[in-house]
């Protein structure tokens, strides 16, 4: 049941099914993107919740987390097999379609509307953590008292380890395939890591990773990795990406204002 819930969220937010296919028509994010500049689309309540969460923390982090980054992600080709460095003019044109002020959410009618043609949502940085938290809710409803979900960069635990001690979660050392930078002790909480070593390509002269700065359209270069610990996996996932984009001192300033949130920055 928990796996099914994660798959349901993944299906709602997958924007890569082939246009015109049954899979494309069934995806809420695909339908929102198809109707950009045309009209609102009725969606699942969880999609509205994810978009509200994203908007809240985009404002909190001064524009560092913008789910309307889709056109720029597509320009870089991170969703396909042949990523590449875009030209300056192409990048400028794509950035003109980014900005969640042009995303209109209606909780009552459950609709989403992107008011500029060519706008595209990309929920990759929020959907995994949100799906993880939804799966945890399923486990709790079924009476599970001890559990761990490893969603690849996002960890969520219930209770303690079987021995009655907190779960021990290693933070990978950037630039190393095996070394651990630090070990977290988690109990009824989540840890999410954003780093440039998860998805990247080499252009021949330098490496480019997939976490883009919404302000510049280029990969964020302020940090090597950011791990956020919070009570909710969705929140941890969003914040780890947003803080990764910011300068370390700005990221820590934000964390220090949040209750129940901690961060490890490299």
Tab-separated table of N, CA, C and O in Angstrom, residues 58-147:
chain	number	residue	atom	x	y	z
A	58	UNK	N	9.541	28.976	-1.828
A	58	UNK	CA	10.176	29.841	-2.816
A	58	UNK	C	10.225	31.275	-2.282
A	58	UNK	O	11.244	31.967	-2.383
A	59	UNK	N	9.128	31.708	-1.670
A	59	UNK	CA	9.083	33.045	-1.071
A	59	UNK	C	10.040	33.133	0.116
A	59	UNK	O	10.766	34.126	0.276
A	60	UNK	N	10.059	32.094	0.931
A	60	UNK	CA	10.909	32.083	2.133
A	60	UNK	C	12.393	32.120	1.775
A	60	UNK	O	13.201	32.691	2.517
A	61	UNK	N	12.748	31.506	0.633
A	61	UNK	CA	14.163	31.435	0.238
A	61	UNK	C	14.507	32.428	-0.879
A	61	UNK	O	15.478	32.254	-1.587
A	62	UNK	N	13.673	33.453	-1.025
A	62	UNK	CA	13.942	34.558	-1.949
A	62	UNK	C	14.106	34.087	-3.391
A	62	UNK	O	15.037	34.487	-4.101
A	63	UNK	N	13.210	33.201	-3.812
A	63	UNK	CA	13.198	32.764	-5.206
A	63	UNK	C	14.121	31.619	-5.547
A	63	UNK	O	14.355	31.342	-6.726
A	64	UNK	N	14.641	30.915	-4.537
A	64	UNK	CA	15.604	29.835	-4.788
A	64	UNK	C	14.942	28.512	-5.171
A	64	UNK	O	15.624	27.582	-5.589
A	65	UNK	N	13.598	28.419	-5.041
A	65	UNK	CA	12.920	27.158	-5.331
A	65	UNK	C	11.681	27.443	-6.172
A	65	UNK	O	10.616	27.728	-5.643
A	66	UNK	N	11.825	27.380	-7.471
A	66	UNK	CA	10.725	27.746	-8.364
A	66	UNK	C	10.353	26.564	-9.249
A	66	UNK	O	11.135	26.152	-10.115
A	67	UNK	N	9.156	26.001	-9.036
A	67	UNK	CA	8.737	24.814	-9.781
A	67	UNK	C	8.371	25.128	-11.229
A	67	UNK	O	8.121	24.207	-12.010
A	68	UNK	N	8.373	26.412	-11.624
A	68	UNK	CA	8.134	26.746	-13.029
A	68	UNK	C	9.429	26.737	-13.833
A	68	UNK	O	9.474	27.248	-14.952
A	69	UNK	N	10.466	26.101	-13.290
A	69	UNK	CA	11.783	26.044	-13.930
A	69	UNK	C	11.793	25.098	-15.137
A	69	UNK	O	12.800	24.986	-15.852
A	70	UNK	N	10.686	24.426	-15.423
A	70	UNK	CA	10.618	23.412	-16.478
A	70	UNK	C	11.233	23.793	-17.813
A	70	UNK	O	12.007	23.008	-18.389
A	71	UNK	N	10.930	24.998	-18.377
A	71	UNK	CA	11.516	25.347	-19.673
A	71	UNK	C	13.037	25.371	-19.666
A	71	UNK	O	13.677	25.002	-20.664
A	72	UNK	N	13.619	25.791	-18.550
A	72	UNK	CA	15.085	25.854	-18.461
A	72	UNK	C	15.662	24.452	-18.294
A	72	UNK	O	16.693	24.119	-18.893
A	73	UNK	N	15.007	23.603	-17.498
A	73	UNK	CA	15.449	22.214	-17.360
A	73	UNK	C	15.435	21.520	-18.718
A	73	UNK	O	16.368	20.782	-19.065
A	74	UNK	N	14.374	21.767	-19.502
A	74	UNK	CA	14.273	21.149	-20.828
A	74	UNK	C	15.367	21.659	-21.757
A	74	UNK	O	15.897	20.907	-22.579
A	75	UNK	N	15.693	22.941	-21.632
A	75	UNK	CA	16.727	23.521	-22.483
A	75	UNK	C	18.077	22.857	-22.236
A	75	UNK	O	18.828	22.582	-23.174
A	76	UNK	N	18.369	22.577	-20.985
A	76	UNK	CA	19.612	21.883	-20.634
A	76	UNK	C	19.547	20.394	-21.013
A	76	UNK	O	20.590	19.746	-21.126
A	77	UNK	N	18.336	19.865	-21.169
A	77	UNK	CA	18.183	18.466	-21.549
A	77	UNK	C	18.352	17.482	-20.416
A	77	UNK	O	18.635	16.300	-20.655
A	78	UNK	N	18.151	17.931	-19.158
A	78	UNK	CA	18.361	17.027	-18.031
A	78	UNK	C	17.340	15.909	-17.961
A	78	UNK	O	17.570	14.889	-17.323
A	79	UNK	N	16.189	16.073	-18.609
A	79	UNK	CA	15.193	15.018	-18.596
A	79	UNK	C	15.391	13.987	-19.693
A	79	UNK	O	14.677	12.985	-19.744
A	80	UNK	N	16.369	14.210	-20.589
A	80	UNK	CA	16.592	13.308	-21.718
A	80	UNK	C	17.948	12.632	-21.681
A	80	UNK	O	18.639	12.632	-20.665
A	81	UNK	N	18.347	12.088	-22.812
A	81	UNK	CA	19.598	11.332	-22.886
A	81	UNK	C	20.786	12.177	-23.318
A	81	UNK	O	21.930	11.717	-23.255
A	82	UNK	N	20.524	13.416	-23.781
A	82	UNK	CA	21.620	14.211	-24.338
A	82	UNK	C	21.650	15.623	-23.744
A	82	UNK	O	21.370	16.603	-24.437
A	83	UNK	N	21.986	15.743	-22.453
A	83	UNK	CA	22.085	17.077	-21.856
A	83	UNK	C	23.232	17.870	-22.488
A	83	UNK	O	24.218	17.289	-22.945
A	84	UNK	N	23.086	19.191	-22.522
A	84	UNK	CA	24.097	20.037	-23.145
A	84	UNK	C	24.012	21.437	-22.564
A	84	UNK	O	23.030	21.811	-21.926
A	85	UNK	N	25.054	22.231	-22.794
A	85	UNK	CA	25.087	23.613	-22.323
A	85	UNK	C	24.357	24.495	-23.331
A	85	UNK	O	24.728	24.545	-24.496
A	86	UNK	N	23.295	25.193	-22.919
A	86	UNK	CA	22.538	26.019	-23.865
A	86	UNK	C	23.243	27.333	-24.180
A	86	UNK	O	24.137	27.774	-23.438
A	87	UNK	N	22.823	27.968	-25.264
A	87	UNK	CA	23.346	29.279	-25.623
A	87	UNK	C	22.723	30.370	-24.767
A	87	UNK	O	21.637	30.193	-24.206
A	88	UNK	N	23.393	31.510	-24.675
A	88	UNK	CA	22.925	32.606	-23.824
A	88	UNK	C	21.546	33.114	-24.227
A	88	UNK	O	20.696	33.389	-23.372
A	89	UNK	N	21.300	33.259	-25.526
A	89	UNK	CA	20.012	33.787	-25.974
A	89	UNK	C	18.884	32.792	-25.706
A	89	UNK	O	17.773	33.178	-25.319
A	90	UNK	N	19.169	31.505	-25.923
A	90	UNK	CA	18.175	30.475	-25.621
A	90	UNK	C	17.816	30.503	-24.139
A	90	UNK	O	16.648	30.423	-23.757
A	91	UNK	N	18.846	30.632	-23.313
A	91	UNK	CA	18.645	30.646	-21.872
A	91	UNK	C	17.825	31.862	-21.448
A	91	UNK	O	16.907	31.752	-20.616
A	92	UNK	N	18.123	32.994	-22.028
A	92	UNK	CA	17.386	34.216	-21.713
A	92	UNK	C	15.899	34.062	-22.058
A	92	UNK	O	15.022	34.465	-21.287
A	93	UNK	N	15.618	33.462	-23.208
A	93	UNK	CA	14.225	33.251	-23.628
A	93	UNK	C	13.495	32.298	-22.697
A	93	UNK	O	12.327	32.515	-22.347
A	94	UNK	N	14.177	31.236	-22.270
A	94	UNK	CA	13.551	30.266	-21.371
A	94	UNK	C	13.311	30.861	-19.990
A	94	UNK	O	12.278	30.606	-19.361
A	95	UNK	N	14.248	31.666	-19.507
A	95	UNK	CA	14.093	32.285	-18.194
A	95	UNK	C	12.902	33.240	-18.147
A	95	UNK	O	12.304	33.453	-17.088
A	96	UNK	N	12.548	33.779	-19.290
A	96	UNK	CA	11.399	34.694	-19.352
A	96	UNK	C	10.086	33.969	-19.042
A	96	UNK	O	9.080	34.606	-18.725
A	97	UNK	N	10.091	32.632	-19.120
A	97	UNK	CA	8.887	31.854	-18.837
A	97	UNK	C	8.895	31.274	-17.426
A	97	UNK	O	8.043	30.446	-17.076
A	98	UNK	N	9.874	31.676	-16.605
A	98	UNK	CA	9.993	31.170	-15.235
A	98	UNK	C	9.513	32.228	-14.252
A	98	UNK	O	9.875	33.401	-14.365
A	99	UNK	N	8.714	31.806	-13.286
A	99	UNK	CA	8.245	32.717	-12.254
A	99	UNK	C	6.923	32.245	-11.691
A	99	UNK	O	5.910	32.220	-12.408
A	100	UNK	N	6.899	31.839	-10.416
A	100	UNK	CA	5.651	31.267	-9.905
A	100	UNK	C	4.573	32.311	-9.628
A	100	UNK	O	3.451	31.965	-9.267
A	101	UNK	N	4.878	33.586	-9.854
A	101	UNK	CA	3.820	34.601	-9.814
A	101	UNK	C	2.828	34.390	-10.954
A	101	UNK	O	1.681	34.853	-10.891
A	102	UNK	N	3.261	33.680	-12.006
A	102	UNK	CA	2.393	33.379	-13.159
A	102	UNK	C	1.694	32.035	-13.010
A	102	UNK	O	1.085	31.541	-13.956
A	103	UNK	N	1.802	31.427	-11.814
A	103	UNK	CA	1.128	30.167	-11.509
A	103	UNK	C	-0.041	30.484	-10.579
A	103	UNK	O	0.155	30.990	-9.468
A	104	UNK	N	-1.248	30.192	-11.022
A	104	UNK	CA	-2.445	30.540	-10.264
A	104	UNK	C	-3.073	29.275	-9.682
A	104	UNK	O	-3.464	28.365	-10.429
A	105	UNK	N	-3.180	29.230	-8.356
A	105	UNK	CA	-3.714	28.070	-7.656
A	105	UNK	C	-5.077	28.406	-7.060
A	105	UNK	O	-5.239	29.462	-6.444
A	106	UNK	N	-6.026	27.513	-7.239
A	106	UNK	CA	-7.360	27.684	-6.671
A	106	UNK	C	-7.684	26.429	-5.869
A	106	UNK	O	-8.054	25.398	-6.433
A	107	UNK	N	-7.493	26.513	-4.554
A	107	UNK	CA	-7.713	25.365	-3.687
A	107	UNK	C	-9.178	24.917	-3.707
A	107	UNK	O	-9.467	23.722	-3.731
A	108	UNK	N	-10.099	25.873	-3.720
A	108	UNK	CA	-11.532	25.539	-3.683
A	108	UNK	C	-11.946	24.744	-4.921
A	108	UNK	O	-12.619	23.706	-4.816
A	109	UNK	N	-11.536	25.217	-6.101
A	109	UNK	CA	-11.911	24.541	-7.347
A	109	UNK	C	-10.917	23.456	-7.751
A	109	UNK	O	-11.122	22.770	-8.753
A	110	UNK	N	-9.805	23.363	-6.990
A	110	UNK	CA	-8.727	22.398	-7.286
A	110	UNK	C	-8.172	22.606	-8.699
A	110	UNK	O	-7.984	21.662	-9.446
A	111	UNK	N	-7.883	23.850	-9.055
A	111	UNK	CA	-7.359	24.125	-10.394
A	111	UNK	C	-5.997	24.803	-10.323
A	111	UNK	O	-5.663	25.493	-9.348
A	112	UNK	N	-5.236	24.595	-11.387
A	112	UNK	CA	-3.925	25.225	-11.569
A	112	UNK	C	-3.888	25.834	-12.962
A	112	UNK	O	-4.324	25.211	-13.935
A	113	UNK	N	-3.363	27.060	-13.039
A	113	UNK	CA	-3.277	27.732	-14.339
A	113	UNK	C	-1.937	28.447	-14.459
A	113	UNK	O	-1.579	29.262	-13.610
A	114	UNK	N	-1.183	28.134	-15.511
A	114	UNK	CA	0.037	28.855	-15.861
A	114	UNK	C	-0.350	29.877	-16.922
A	114	UNK	O	-0.826	29.505	-17.991
A	115	UNK	N	-0.165	31.167	-16.635
A	115	UNK	CA	-0.763	32.175	-17.519
A	115	UNK	C	0.097	32.576	-18.716
A	115	UNK	O	-0.332	33.394	-19.536
A	116	UNK	N	1.302	32.003	-18.854
A	116	UNK	CA	2.139	32.296	-20.014
A	116	UNK	C	2.272	31.071	-20.904
A	116	UNK	O	2.637	29.992	-20.415
A	117	UNK	N	2.017	31.183	-22.208
A	117	UNK	CA	2.270	30.046	-23.105
A	117	UNK	C	3.734	29.627	-23.022
A	117	UNK	O	4.626	30.478	-22.959
A	118	UNK	N	3.961	28.322	-23.008
A	118	UNK	CA	5.328	27.823	-22.947
A	118	UNK	C	5.832	27.553	-21.544
A	118	UNK	O	6.886	26.942	-21.364
A	119	UNK	N	5.088	27.995	-20.536
A	119	UNK	CA	5.473	27.687	-19.153
A	119	UNK	C	5.336	26.187	-18.905
A	119	UNK	O	4.481	25.535	-19.479
A	120	UNK	N	6.199	25.655	-18.026
A	120	UNK	CA	6.125	24.233	-17.684
A	120	UNK	C	6.541	24.024	-16.237
A	120	UNK	O	7.583	24.544	-15.807
A	121	UNK	N	5.748	23.247	-15.538
A	121	UNK	CA	6.104	22.865	-14.177
A	121	UNK	C	7.087	21.702	-14.189
A	121	UNK	O	7.020	20.822	-15.047
A	122	UNK	N	7.973	21.694	-13.204
A	122	UNK	CA	8.857	20.552	-12.952
A	122	UNK	C	8.838	20.334	-11.442
A	122	UNK	O	9.401	21.128	-10.690
A	123	UNK	N	8.182	19.256	-10.999
A	123	UNK	CA	8.036	18.995	-9.570
A	123	UNK	C	9.053	17.988	-9.048
A	123	UNK	O	8.887	17.416	-7.969
A	124	UNK	N	10.133	17.795	-9.799
A	124	UNK	CA	11.143	16.809	-9.411
A	124	UNK	C	11.750	17.038	-8.038
A	124	UNK	O	12.138	16.084	-7.361
A	125	UNK	N	11.829	18.296	-7.604
A	125	UNK	CA	12.485	18.598	-6.336
A	125	UNK	C	11.539	18.591	-5.142
A	125	UNK	O	11.980	18.803	-4.019
A	126	UNK	N	10.263	18.331	-5.378
A	126	UNK	CA	9.309	18.275	-4.274
A	126	UNK	C	8.569	16.944	-4.227
A	126	UNK	O	8.219	16.463	-3.144
A	127	UNK	N	8.359	16.301	-5.375
A	127	UNK	CA	7.495	15.113	-5.434
A	127	UNK	C	8.057	13.930	-4.651
A	127	UNK	O	7.301	13.201	-3.989
A	128	UNK	N	9.366	13.721	-4.701
A	128	UNK	CA	9.934	12.544	-4.030
A	128	UNK	C	9.767	12.630	-2.514
A	128	UNK	O	9.334	11.665	-1.865
A	129	UNK	N	10.087	13.790	-1.941
A	129	UNK	CA	9.926	13.944	-0.506
A	129	UNK	C	8.471	13.875	-0.091
A	129	UNK	O	8.124	13.274	0.938
A	130	UNK	N	7.599	14.481	-0.888
A	130	UNK	CA	6.170	14.461	-0.593
A	130	UNK	C	5.635	13.030	-0.660
A	130	UNK	O	4.872	12.603	0.216
A	131	UNK	N	6.030	12.292	-1.691
A	131	UNK	CA	5.595	10.894	-1.836
A	131	UNK	C	6.096	10.041	-0.677
A	131	UNK	O	5.383	9.151	-0.186
A	132	UNK	N	7.312	10.311	-0.240
A	132	UNK	CA	7.875	9.584	0.899
A	132	UNK	C	7.048	9.817	2.157
A	132	UNK	O	6.740	8.877	2.903
A	133	UNK	N	6.660	11.059	2.388
A	133	UNK	CA	5.859	11.383	3.567
A	133	UNK	C	4.465	10.729	3.478
A	133	UNK	O	3.924	10.257	4.480
A	134	UNK	N	3.884	10.711	2.289
A	134	UNK	CA	2.583	10.058	2.102
A	134	UNK	C	2.684	8.555	2.393
A	134	UNK	O	1.763	7.962	2.980
A	135	UNK	N	3.788	7.945	1.996
A	135	UNK	CA	3.978	6.516	2.261
A	135	UNK	C	4.135	6.264	3.757
A	135	UNK	O	3.630	5.256	4.286
A	136	UNK	N	4.814	7.167	4.449
A	136	UNK	CA	4.956	7.057	5.902
A	136	UNK	C	3.581	7.109	6.577
A	136	UNK	O	3.287	6.366	7.514
A	137	UNK	N	2.710	7.977	6.076
A	137	UNK	CA	1.350	8.068	6.626
A	137	UNK	C	0.601	6.750	6.462
A	137	UNK	O	-0.143	6.331	7.359
A	138	UNK	N	0.815	6.082	5.317
A	138	UNK	CA	0.196	4.774	5.089
A	138	UNK	C	0.693	3.765	6.123
A	138	UNK	O	-0.099	3.012	6.722
A	139	UNK	N	1.997	3.745	6.348
A	139	UNK	CA	2.573	2.795	7.305
A	139	UNK	C	2.022	3.043	8.715
A	139	UNK	O	1.661	2.104	9.424
A	140	UNK	N	1.939	4.316	9.093
A	140	UNK	CA	1.425	4.637	10.435
A	140	UNK	C	-0.028	4.210	10.592
A	140	UNK	O	-0.423	3.695	11.638
A	141	UNK	N	-0.835	4.439	9.533
A	141	UNK	CA	-2.244	4.038	9.602
A	141	UNK	C	-2.398	2.530	9.784
A	141	UNK	O	-3.389	2.053	10.324
A	142	UNK	N	-1.412	1.788	9.310
A	142	UNK	CA	-1.448	0.331	9.414
A	142	UNK	C	-0.737	-0.186	10.666
A	142	UNK	O	-0.452	-1.380	10.780
A	143	UNK	N	-0.420	0.716	11.589
A	143	UNK	CA	0.123	0.296	12.875
A	143	UNK	C	1.617	0.034	12.905
A	143	UNK	O	2.131	-0.529	13.882
A	144	UNK	N	2.330	0.424	11.859
A	144	UNK	CA	3.782	0.222	11.836
A	144	UNK	C	4.448	1.206	12.799
A	144	UNK	O	4.204	2.410	12.732
A	145	UNK	N	5.307	0.707	13.693
A	145	UNK	CA	5.935	1.545	14.710
A	145	UNK	C	7.412	1.794	14.457
A	145	UNK	O	7.996	2.727	15.030
A	146	UNK	N	8.035	0.967	13.625
A	146	UNK	CA	9.453	1.141	13.290
A	146	UNK	C	9.617	0.922	11.790
A	146	UNK	O	9.238	-0.119	11.282
A	147	UNK	N	10.143	1.923	11.089
A	147	UNK	CA	10.304	1.777	9.637
A	147	UNK	C	11.310	2.785	9.115
A	147	UNK	O	11.567	3.817	9.746
